mmCIF file with all atom_site columns, C-alpha atoms in Angstrom:
data_model
loop_
_atom_site.group_PDB
_atom_site.id
_atom_site.type_symbol
_atom_site.label_atom_id
_atom_site.label_alt_id
_atom_site.label_comp_id
_atom_site.label_asym_id
_atom_site.label_entity_id
_atom_site.label_seq_id
_atom_site.pdbx_PDB_ins_code
_atom_site.Cartn_x
_atom_site.Cartn_y
_atom_site.Cartn_z
_atom_site.occupancy
_atom_site.B_iso_or_equiv
_atom_site.pdbx_formal_charge
_atom_site.auth_seq_id
_atom_site.auth_comp_id
_atom_site.auth_asym_id
_atom_site.auth_atom_id
_atom_site.pdbx_PDB_model_num
ATOM 1   C CA . UNK A 1 1   ? 38.063 -15.892 -15.448 1.00 0.00 ? 77  UNK A CA 1
ATOM 2   C CA . UNK A 1 2   ? 34.941 -17.765 -14.451 1.00 0.00 ? 78  UNK A CA 1
ATOM 3   C CA . UNK A 1 3   ? 31.809 -15.636 -14.641 1.00 0.00 ? 79  UNK A CA 1
ATOM 4   C CA . UNK A 1 4   ? 29.417 -15.551 -11.666 1.00 0.00 ? 80  UNK A CA 1
ATOM 5   C CA . UNK A 1 5   ? 26.484 -17.938 -12.046 1.00 0.00 ? 81  UNK A CA 1
ATOM 6   C CA . UNK A 1 6   ? 24.405 -17.151 -9.004  1.00 0.00 ? 82  UNK A CA 1
ATOM 7   C CA . UNK A 1 7   ? 23.428 -14.286 -6.762  1.00 0.00 ? 83  UNK A CA 1
ATOM 8   C CA . UNK A 1 8   ? 22.662 -14.435 -3.077  1.00 0.00 ? 84  UNK A CA 1
ATOM 9   C CA . UNK A 1 9   ? 21.328 -11.490 -1.097  1.00 0.00 ? 85  UNK A CA 1
ATOM 10  C CA . UNK A 1 10  ? 20.969 -11.958 2.646   1.00 0.00 ? 86  UNK A CA 1
ATOM 11  C CA . UNK A 1 11  ? 19.436 -9.774  5.287   1.00 0.00 ? 87  UNK A CA 1
ATOM 12  C CA . UNK A 1 12  ? 21.740 -8.978  8.226   1.00 0.00 ? 88  UNK A CA 1
ATOM 13  C CA . UNK A 1 13  ? 21.868 -11.332 11.212  1.00 0.00 ? 89  UNK A CA 1
ATOM 14  C CA . UNK A 1 14  ? 20.074 -8.906  13.558  1.00 0.00 ? 90  UNK A CA 1
ATOM 15  C CA . UNK A 1 15  ? 16.872 -9.183  11.471  1.00 0.00 ? 91  UNK A CA 1
ATOM 16  C CA . UNK A 1 16  ? 15.957 -12.554 13.015  1.00 0.00 ? 92  UNK A CA 1
ATOM 17  C CA . UNK A 1 17  ? 15.580 -11.178 16.541  1.00 0.00 ? 93  UNK A CA 1
ATOM 18  C CA . UNK A 1 18  ? 13.932 -8.022  15.177  1.00 0.00 ? 94  UNK A CA 1
ATOM 19  C CA . UNK A 1 19  ? 11.236 -10.102 13.454  1.00 0.00 ? 95  UNK A CA 1
ATOM 20  C CA . UNK A 1 20  ? 10.685 -12.289 16.516  1.00 0.00 ? 96  UNK A CA 1
ATOM 21  C CA . UNK A 1 21  ? 9.792  -9.146  18.470  1.00 0.00 ? 97  UNK A CA 1
ATOM 22  C CA . UNK A 1 22  ? 7.251  -7.848  15.949  1.00 0.00 ? 98  UNK A CA 1
ATOM 23  C CA . UNK A 1 23  ? 3.575  -7.887  16.911  1.00 0.00 ? 99  UNK A CA 1
ATOM 24  C CA . UNK A 1 24  ? 1.504  -10.530 15.119  1.00 0.00 ? 100 UNK A CA 1
ATOM 25  C CA . UNK A 1 25  ? -0.529 -7.823  13.369  1.00 0.00 ? 101 UNK A CA 1
ATOM 26  C CA . UNK A 1 26  ? 0.305  -4.255  12.417  1.00 0.00 ? 102 UNK A CA 1
ATOM 27  C CA . UNK A 1 27  ? -3.143 -2.720  12.245  1.00 0.00 ? 103 UNK A CA 1
ATOM 28  C CA . UNK A 1 28  ? -2.616 0.942   11.399  1.00 0.00 ? 104 UNK A CA 1
ATOM 29  C CA . UNK A 1 29  ? -0.516 2.683   8.749   1.00 0.00 ? 105 UNK A CA 1
ATOM 30  C CA . UNK A 1 30  ? 1.392  4.326   11.606  1.00 0.00 ? 106 UNK A CA 1
ATOM 31  C CA . UNK A 1 31  ? 2.175  0.942   13.199  1.00 0.00 ? 107 UNK A CA 1
ATOM 32  C CA . UNK A 1 32  ? 3.439  -0.348  9.866   1.00 0.00 ? 108 UNK A CA 1
ATOM 33  C CA . UNK A 1 33  ? 5.534  2.741   9.177   1.00 0.00 ? 109 UNK A CA 1
ATOM 34  C CA . UNK A 1 34  ? 7.035  2.600   12.667  1.00 0.00 ? 110 UNK A CA 1
ATOM 35  C CA . UNK A 1 35  ? 8.416  -0.833  11.755  1.00 0.00 ? 111 UNK A CA 1
ATOM 36  C CA . UNK A 1 36  ? 9.837  0.412   8.425   1.00 0.00 ? 112 UNK A CA 1
ATOM 37  C CA . UNK A 1 37  ? 11.514 3.340   10.184  1.00 0.00 ? 113 UNK A CA 1
ATOM 38  C CA . UNK A 1 38  ? 12.848 1.054   12.904  1.00 0.00 ? 114 UNK A CA 1
ATOM 39  C CA . UNK A 1 39  ? 14.307 -1.231  10.235  1.00 0.00 ? 115 UNK A CA 1
ATOM 40  C CA . UNK A 1 40  ? 16.041 1.736   8.600   1.00 0.00 ? 116 UNK A CA 1
ATOM 41  C CA . UNK A 1 41  ? 17.399 2.966   11.935  1.00 0.00 ? 117 UNK A CA 1
ATOM 42  C CA . UNK A 1 42  ? 18.609 -0.482  13.020  1.00 0.00 ? 118 UNK A CA 1
ATOM 43  C CA . UNK A 1 43  ? 20.331 -0.970  9.667   1.00 0.00 ? 119 UNK A CA 1
ATOM 44  C CA . UNK A 1 44  ? 22.346 2.191   10.350  1.00 0.00 ? 120 UNK A CA 1
ATOM 45  C CA . UNK A 1 45  ? 23.034 1.345   14.003  1.00 0.00 ? 121 UNK A CA 1
ATOM 46  C CA . UNK A 1 46  ? 24.296 -2.130  13.048  1.00 0.00 ? 122 UNK A CA 1
ATOM 47  C CA . UNK A 1 47  ? 26.296 -0.737  10.106  1.00 0.00 ? 123 UNK A CA 1
ATOM 48  C CA . UNK A 1 48  ? 24.633 -3.305  7.842   1.00 0.00 ? 124 UNK A CA 1
ATOM 49  C CA . UNK A 1 49  ? 23.561 -1.049  4.981   1.00 0.00 ? 125 UNK A CA 1
ATOM 50  C CA . UNK A 1 50  ? 21.917 2.229   4.049   1.00 0.00 ? 126 UNK A CA 1
ATOM 51  C CA . UNK A 1 51  ? 19.176 4.079   5.954   1.00 0.00 ? 127 UNK A CA 1
ATOM 52  C CA . UNK A 1 52  ? 16.165 2.482   4.299   1.00 0.00 ? 128 UNK A CA 1
ATOM 53  C CA . UNK A 1 53  ? 13.699 -0.142  5.533   1.00 0.00 ? 129 UNK A CA 1
ATOM 54  C CA . UNK A 1 54  ? 10.615 -1.789  4.030   1.00 0.00 ? 130 UNK A CA 1
ATOM 55  C CA . UNK A 1 55  ? 8.086  -4.526  4.670   1.00 0.00 ? 131 UNK A CA 1
ATOM 56  C CA . UNK A 1 56  ? 5.259  -6.288  2.891   1.00 0.00 ? 132 UNK A CA 1
ATOM 57  C CA . UNK A 1 57  ? 2.055  -6.822  4.872   1.00 0.00 ? 133 UNK A CA 1
ATOM 58  C CA . UNK A 1 58  ? -1.402 -8.192  4.280   1.00 0.00 ? 134 UNK A CA 1
ATOM 59  C CA . UNK A 1 59  ? -3.331 -4.985  3.704   1.00 0.00 ? 135 UNK A CA 1
ATOM 60  C CA . UNK A 1 60  ? -6.454 -5.884  5.686   1.00 0.00 ? 136 UNK A CA 1
ATOM 61  C CA . UNK A 1 61  ? -5.075 -8.109  8.433   1.00 0.00 ? 137 UNK A CA 1
ATOM 62  C CA . UNK A 1 62  ? -1.721 -6.381  8.915   1.00 0.00 ? 138 UNK A CA 1
ATOM 63  C CA . UNK A 1 63  ? 0.235  -9.636  9.024   1.00 0.00 ? 139 UNK A CA 1
ATOM 64  C CA . UNK A 1 64  ? 3.873  -9.181  8.045   1.00 0.00 ? 140 UNK A CA 1
ATOM 65  C CA . UNK A 1 65  ? 4.910  -11.321 5.064   1.00 0.00 ? 141 UNK A CA 1
ATOM 66  C CA . UNK A 1 66  ? 8.509  -10.104 4.695   1.00 0.00 ? 142 UNK A CA 1
ATOM 67  C CA . UNK A 1 67  ? 10.882 -7.326  5.706   1.00 0.00 ? 143 UNK A CA 1
ATOM 68  C CA . UNK A 1 68  ? 13.825 -5.764  3.938   1.00 0.00 ? 144 UNK A CA 1
ATOM 69  C CA . UNK A 1 69  ? 16.637 -3.318  4.529   1.00 0.00 ? 145 UNK A CA 1
ATOM 70  C CA . UNK A 1 70  ? 19.077 -1.683  2.169   1.00 0.00 ? 146 UNK A CA 1
ATOM 71  C CA . UNK A 1 71  ? 22.025 -4.013  1.460   1.00 0.00 ? 147 UNK A CA 1
ATOM 72  C CA . UNK A 1 72  ? 23.686 -2.143  -1.436  1.00 0.00 ? 148 UNK A CA 1
ATOM 73  C CA . UNK A 1 73  ? 27.155 -1.823  0.095   1.00 0.00 ? 149 UNK A CA 1
ATOM 74  C CA . UNK A 1 74  ? 27.446 -5.116  1.996   1.00 0.00 ? 150 UNK A CA 1
ATOM 75  C CA . UNK A 1 75  ? 26.197 -7.100  -1.022  1.00 0.00 ? 151 UNK A CA 1
ATOM 76  C CA . UNK A 1 76  ? 28.039 -5.028  -3.658  1.00 0.00 ? 152 UNK A CA 1
ATOM 77  C CA . UNK A 1 77  ? 24.715 -4.877  -5.458  1.00 0.00 ? 153 UNK A CA 1
ATOM 78  C CA . UNK A 1 78  ? 23.152 -1.598  -6.559  1.00 0.00 ? 154 UNK A CA 1
ATOM 79  C CA . UNK A 1 79  ? 19.695 -3.194  -6.771  1.00 0.00 ? 155 UNK A CA 1
ATOM 80  C CA . UNK A 1 80  ? 19.676 -4.425  -3.149  1.00 0.00 ? 156 UNK A CA 1
ATOM 81  C CA . UNK A 1 81  ? 17.336 -1.649  -1.996  1.00 0.00 ? 157 UNK A CA 1
ATOM 82  C CA . UNK A 1 82  ? 15.042 -2.229  0.976   1.00 0.00 ? 158 UNK A CA 1
ATOM 83  C CA . UNK A 1 83  ? 11.927 -2.333  -1.207  1.00 0.00 ? 159 UNK A CA 1
ATOM 84  C CA . UNK A 1 84  ? 13.438 -4.830  -3.651  1.00 0.00 ? 160 UNK A CA 1
ATOM 85  C CA . UNK A 1 85  ? 14.594 -7.013  -0.758  1.00 0.00 ? 161 UNK A CA 1
ATOM 86  C CA . UNK A 1 86  ? 11.157 -6.963  0.927   1.00 0.00 ? 162 UNK A CA 1
ATOM 87  C CA . UNK A 1 87  ? 9.257  -7.609  -2.315  1.00 0.00 ? 163 UNK A CA 1
ATOM 88  C CA . UNK A 1 88  ? 11.612 -10.421 -3.362  1.00 0.00 ? 164 UNK A CA 1
ATOM 89  C CA . UNK A 1 89  ? 11.484 -12.101 0.033   1.00 0.00 ? 165 UNK A CA 1
ATOM 90  C CA . UNK A 1 90  ? 7.676  -11.843 0.073   1.00 0.00 ? 166 UNK A CA 1
ATOM 91  C CA . UNK A 1 91  ? 7.578  -13.527 -3.340  1.00 0.00 ? 167 UNK A CA 1
ATOM 92  C CA . UNK A 1 92  ? 9.829  -16.281 -2.009  1.00 0.00 ? 168 UNK A CA 1
ATOM 93  C CA . UNK A 1 93  ? 7.750  -16.674 1.164   1.00 0.00 ? 169 UNK A CA 1
ATOM 94  C CA . UNK A 1 94  ? 4.533  -17.013 -0.851  1.00 0.00 ? 170 UNK A CA 1
ATOM 95  C CA . UNK A 1 95  ? 6.133  -19.014 -3.675  1.00 0.00 ? 171 UNK A CA 1
ATOM 96  C CA . UNK A 1 96  ? 4.769  -16.639 -6.274  1.00 0.00 ? 172 UNK A CA 1
ATOM 97  C CA . UNK A 1 97  ? 6.339  -14.007 -8.489  1.00 0.00 ? 173 UNK A CA 1
ATOM 98  C CA . UNK A 1 98  ? 2.967  -12.229 -8.457  1.00 0.00 ? 174 UNK A CA 1
ATOM 99  C CA . UNK A 1 99  ? 1.990  -11.053 -4.988  1.00 0.00 ? 175 UNK A CA 1
ATOM 100 C CA . UNK A 1 100 ? -1.478 -10.184 -6.271  1.00 0.00 ? 176 UNK A CA 1
ATOM 101 C CA . UNK A 1 101 ? -2.142 -13.823 -7.073  1.00 0.00 ? 177 UNK A CA 1
ATOM 102 C CA . UNK A 1 102 ? -0.589 -15.395 -3.993  1.00 0.00 ? 178 UNK A CA 1
ATOM 103 C CA . UNK A 1 103 ? -3.899 -16.116 -2.247  1.00 0.00 ? 179 UNK A CA 1
ATOM 104 C CA . UNK A 1 104 ? -3.320 -13.791 0.726   1.00 0.00 ? 180 UNK A CA 1
ATOM 105 C CA . UNK A 1 105 ? -5.613 -10.917 -0.181  1.00 0.00 ? 181 UNK A CA 1
ATOM 106 C CA . UNK A 1 106 ? -4.216 -7.553  -1.154  1.00 0.00 ? 182 UNK A CA 1
ATOM 107 C CA . UNK A 1 107 ? -0.638 -6.924  -0.088  1.00 0.00 ? 183 UNK A CA 1
ATOM 108 C CA . UNK A 1 108 ? 0.934  -3.591  0.785   1.00 0.00 ? 184 UNK A CA 1
ATOM 109 C CA . UNK A 1 109 ? 4.514  -2.354  0.508   1.00 0.00 ? 185 UNK A CA 1
ATOM 110 C CA . UNK A 1 110 ? 5.521  -0.131  3.419   1.00 0.00 ? 186 UNK A CA 1
ATOM 111 C CA . UNK A 1 111 ? 8.719  1.831   2.847   1.00 0.00 ? 187 UNK A CA 1
ATOM 112 C CA . UNK A 1 112 ? 10.585 4.291   5.030   1.00 0.00 ? 188 UNK A CA 1
ATOM 113 C CA . UNK A 1 113 ? 11.122 6.525   1.990   1.00 0.00 ? 189 UNK A CA 1
ATOM 114 C CA . UNK A 1 114 ? 9.304  7.099   -1.280  1.00 0.00 ? 190 UNK A CA 1
ATOM 115 C CA . UNK A 1 115 ? 10.561 4.746   -3.992  1.00 0.00 ? 191 UNK A CA 1
ATOM 116 C CA . UNK A 1 116 ? 13.529 5.740   -6.115  1.00 0.00 ? 192 UNK A CA 1
ATOM 117 C CA . UNK A 1 117 ? 13.287 5.345   -9.888  1.00 0.00 ? 193 UNK A CA 1
ATOM 118 C CA . UNK A 1 118 ? 14.342 1.666   -9.745  1.00 0.00 ? 194 UNK A CA 1
ATOM 119 C CA . UNK A 1 119 ? 11.993 0.665   -6.924  1.00 0.00 ? 195 UNK A CA 1
ATOM 120 C CA . UNK A 1 120 ? 9.130  2.554   -8.534  1.00 0.00 ? 196 UNK A CA 1
ATOM 121 C CA . UNK A 1 121 ? 9.617  0.400   -11.624 1.00 0.00 ? 197 UNK A CA 1
ATOM 122 C CA . UNK A 1 122 ? 9.457  -2.789  -9.544  1.00 0.00 ? 198 UNK A CA 1
ATOM 123 C CA . UNK A 1 123 ? 6.205  -1.966  -7.761  1.00 0.00 ? 199 UNK A CA 1
ATOM 124 C CA . UNK A 1 124 ? 3.671  -2.591  -10.585 1.00 0.00 ? 200 UNK A CA 1
ATOM 125 C CA . UNK A 1 125 ? 5.191  -5.966  -11.468 1.00 0.00 ? 201 UNK A CA 1
ATOM 126 C CA . UNK A 1 126 ? 5.408  -7.122  -7.862  1.00 0.00 ? 202 UNK A CA 1
ATOM 127 C CA . UNK A 1 127 ? 1.639  -7.441  -7.430  1.00 0.00 ? 203 UNK A CA 1
ATOM 128 C CA . UNK A 1 128 ? 1.240  -5.251  -4.329  1.00 0.00 ? 204 UNK A CA 1
ATOM 129 C CA . UNK A 1 129 ? -1.992 -3.234  -4.338  1.00 0.00 ? 205 UNK A CA 1
ATOM 130 C CA . UNK A 1 130 ? -0.884 -0.339  -2.142  1.00 0.00 ? 206 UNK A CA 1
ATOM 131 C CA . UNK A 1 131 ? 2.232  1.517   -0.994  1.00 0.00 ? 207 UNK A CA 1
ATOM 132 C CA . UNK A 1 132 ? 2.813  3.471   2.227   1.00 0.00 ? 208 UNK A CA 1
ATOM 133 C CA . UNK A 1 133 ? 5.737  5.918   2.139   1.00 0.00 ? 209 UNK A CA 1
ATOM 134 C CA . UNK A 1 134 ? 7.498  7.754   4.973   1.00 0.00 ? 210 UNK A CA 1
ATOM 135 C CA . UNK A 1 135 ? 10.187 10.233  3.935   1.00 0.00 ? 211 UNK A CA 1
ATOM 136 C CA . UNK A 1 136 ? 9.954  11.903  0.531   1.00 0.00 ? 212 UNK A CA 1
ATOM 137 C CA . UNK A 1 137 ? 12.242 11.979  -2.486  1.00 0.00 ? 213 UNK A CA 1
ATOM 138 C CA . UNK A 1 138 ? 13.123 15.530  -1.431  1.00 0.00 ? 214 UNK A CA 1
ATOM 139 C CA . UNK A 1 139 ? 14.163 14.277  2.027   1.00 0.00 ? 215 UNK A CA 1
ATOM 140 C CA . UNK A 1 140 ? 16.408 11.576  0.522   1.00 0.00 ? 216 UNK A CA 1
ATOM 141 C CA . UNK A 1 141 ? 17.975 14.019  -1.918  1.00 0.00 ? 217 UNK A CA 1
ATOM 142 C CA . UNK A 1 142 ? 18.551 16.555  0.882   1.00 0.00 ? 218 UNK A CA 1
ATOM 143 C CA . UNK A 1 143 ? 20.607 13.840  2.609   1.00 0.00 ? 219 UNK A CA 1
ATOM 144 C CA . UNK A 1 144 ? 22.602 13.429  -0.619  1.00 0.00 ? 220 UNK A CA 1
ATOM 145 C CA . UNK A 1 145 ? 21.014 10.372  -2.236  1.00 0.00 ? 221 UNK A CA 1
ATOM 146 C CA . UNK A 1 146 ? 20.346 10.325  -5.987  1.00 0.00 ? 222 UNK A CA 1
ATOM 147 C CA . UNK A 1 147 ? 16.792 9.031   -6.314  1.00 0.00 ? 223 UNK A CA 1
ATOM 148 C CA . UNK A 1 148 ? 16.828 9.036   -10.113 1.00 0.00 ? 224 UNK A CA 1
ATOM 149 C CA . UNK A 1 149 ? 14.303 10.366  -12.557 1.00 0.00 ? 225 UNK A CA 1
ATOM 150 C CA . UNK A 1 150 ? 10.760 9.698   -11.455 1.00 0.00 ? 226 UNK A CA 1
ATOM 151 C CA . UNK A 1 151 ? 7.719  10.903  -13.404 1.00 0.00 ? 227 UNK A CA 1
ATOM 152 C CA . UNK A 1 152 ? 6.014  13.932  -11.865 1.00 0.00 ? 228 UNK A CA 1
ATOM 153 C CA . UNK A 1 153 ? 2.685  12.056  -11.735 1.00 0.00 ? 229 UNK A CA 1
ATOM 154 C CA . UNK A 1 154 ? 4.074  8.790   -10.346 1.00 0.00 ? 230 UNK A CA 1
ATOM 155 C CA . UNK A 1 155 ? 1.299  8.453   -7.749  1.00 0.00 ? 231 UNK A CA 1
ATOM 156 C CA . UNK A 1 156 ? -1.348 8.825   -10.449 1.00 0.00 ? 232 UNK A CA 1
ATOM 157 C CA . UNK A 1 157 ? 0.511  6.336   -12.676 1.00 0.00 ? 233 UNK A CA 1
ATOM 158 C CA . UNK A 1 158 ? 0.358  3.717   -9.921  1.00 0.00 ? 234 UNK A CA 1
ATOM 159 C CA . UNK A 1 159 ? -3.287 4.570   -9.192  1.00 0.00 ? 235 UNK A CA 1
ATOM 160 C CA . UNK A 1 160 ? -4.095 3.949   -12.870 1.00 0.00 ? 236 UNK A CA 1
ATOM 161 C CA . UNK A 1 161 ? -2.695 0.443   -12.346 1.00 0.00 ? 237 UNK A CA 1
ATOM 162 C CA . UNK A 1 162 ? -4.860 -0.120  -9.254  1.00 0.00 ? 238 UNK A CA 1
ATOM 163 C CA . UNK A 1 163 ? -2.114 0.606   -6.716  1.00 0.00 ? 239 UNK A CA 1
ATOM 164 C CA . UNK A 1 164 ? -3.001 3.127   -4.011  1.00 0.00 ? 240 UNK A CA 1
ATOM 165 C CA . UNK A 1 165 ? -0.209 5.313   -2.600  1.00 0.00 ? 241 UNK A CA 1
ATOM 166 C CA . UNK A 1 166 ? -0.189 7.054   0.767   1.00 0.00 ? 242 UNK A CA 1
ATOM 167 C CA . UNK A 1 167 ? 2.679  9.488   1.256   1.00 0.00 ? 243 UNK A CA 1
ATOM 168 C CA . UNK A 1 168 ? 4.391  11.180  4.198   1.00 0.00 ? 244 UNK A CA 1
ATOM 169 C CA . UNK A 1 169 ? 3.291  8.711   6.889   1.00 0.00 ? 245 UNK A CA 1
ATOM 170 C CA . UNK A 1 170 ? 5.514  9.677   9.842   1.00 0.00 ? 246 UNK A CA 1
ATOM 171 C CA . UNK A 1 171 ? 7.632  11.662  7.379   1.00 0.00 ? 247 UNK A CA 1
ATOM 172 C CA . UNK A 1 172 ? 9.532  13.603  10.032  1.00 0.00 ? 248 UNK A CA 1
ATOM 173 C CA . UNK A 1 173 ? 10.655 10.459  11.883  1.00 0.00 ? 249 UNK A CA 1
ATOM 174 C CA . UNK A 1 174 ? 11.666 8.740   8.641   1.00 0.00 ? 250 UNK A CA 1
ATOM 175 C CA . UNK A 1 175 ? 13.591 11.778  7.377   1.00 0.00 ? 251 UNK A CA 1
ATOM 176 C CA . UNK A 1 176 ? 15.415 12.007  10.703  1.00 0.00 ? 252 UNK A CA 1
ATOM 177 C CA . UNK A 1 177 ? 17.109 8.646   10.024  1.00 0.00 ? 253 UNK A CA 1
ATOM 178 C CA . UNK A 1 178 ? 18.288 9.846   6.596   1.00 0.00 ? 254 UNK A CA 1
ATOM 179 C CA . UNK A 1 179 ? 19.619 13.100  8.039   1.00 0.00 ? 255 UNK A CA 1
ATOM 180 C CA . UNK A 1 180 ? 21.447 11.376  10.889  1.00 0.00 ? 256 UNK A CA 1
ATOM 181 C CA . UNK A 1 181 ? 23.044 8.943   8.442   1.00 0.00 ? 257 UNK A CA 1
ATOM 182 C CA . UNK A 1 182 ? 24.311 11.842  6.307   1.00 0.00 ? 258 UNK A CA 1
ATOM 183 C CA . UNK A 1 183 ? 25.495 13.900  9.308   1.00 0.00 ? 259 UNK A CA 1
ATOM 184 C CA . UNK A 1 184 ? 27.535 10.933  10.522  1.00 0.00 ? 260 UNK A CA 1
ATOM 185 C CA . UNK A 1 185 ? 29.464 10.963  7.242   1.00 0.00 ? 261 UNK A CA 1
ATOM 186 C CA . UNK A 1 186 ? 28.229 7.574   6.062   1.00 0.00 ? 262 UNK A CA 1
ATOM 187 C CA . UNK A 1 187 ? 28.537 6.568   2.416   1.00 0.00 ? 263 UNK A CA 1
ATOM 188 C CA . UNK A 1 188 ? 26.055 8.281   0.144   1.00 0.00 ? 264 UNK A CA 1
ATOM 189 C CA . UNK A 1 189 ? 26.172 5.962   -2.840  1.00 0.00 ? 265 UNK A CA 1
ATOM 190 C CA . UNK A 1 190 ? 25.284 7.679   -6.080  1.00 0.00 ? 266 UNK A CA 1
ATOM 191 C CA . UNK A 1 191 ? 26.563 7.337   -9.608  1.00 0.00 ? 267 UNK A CA 1
#
């Protein structure tokens, strides 16, 4: 048996039109979160992955650098979370593994749900300087998702690394997507 020698993770086809319709700048945290929630909702509607969406934006200007949605099931890849997709695509777009040194000013990760244990681990090494979160770990777990073990003081841990975290931005709207996904009997992937 020949072992795999490459990995390719693609966003779904509908993302192209979605991005074309985005405003040039997303000025407020609410504008940014509305896009993350819309990504999560569209991913469910199009049956192209789990109910999570994320984007990376220039913190001051609000220019979108990359978007991501959960692709775990379609890609058969447990690490294809929305945050990982958005961060990885931003790094590709800016040709830098370190988003803090990519010459675009401070970058922000906007995610429809607080990071799970895996995505939390990726944030400090990505180079983003802030994170906006919609739904909470509790909301995701109430829908049935296993978010993993996350330190109680995770926000303070990121702050100690110079990464600001804002939680519960449009939490109710973000949690609604998770709840609808679960009520519709969709796959809740957990170990």
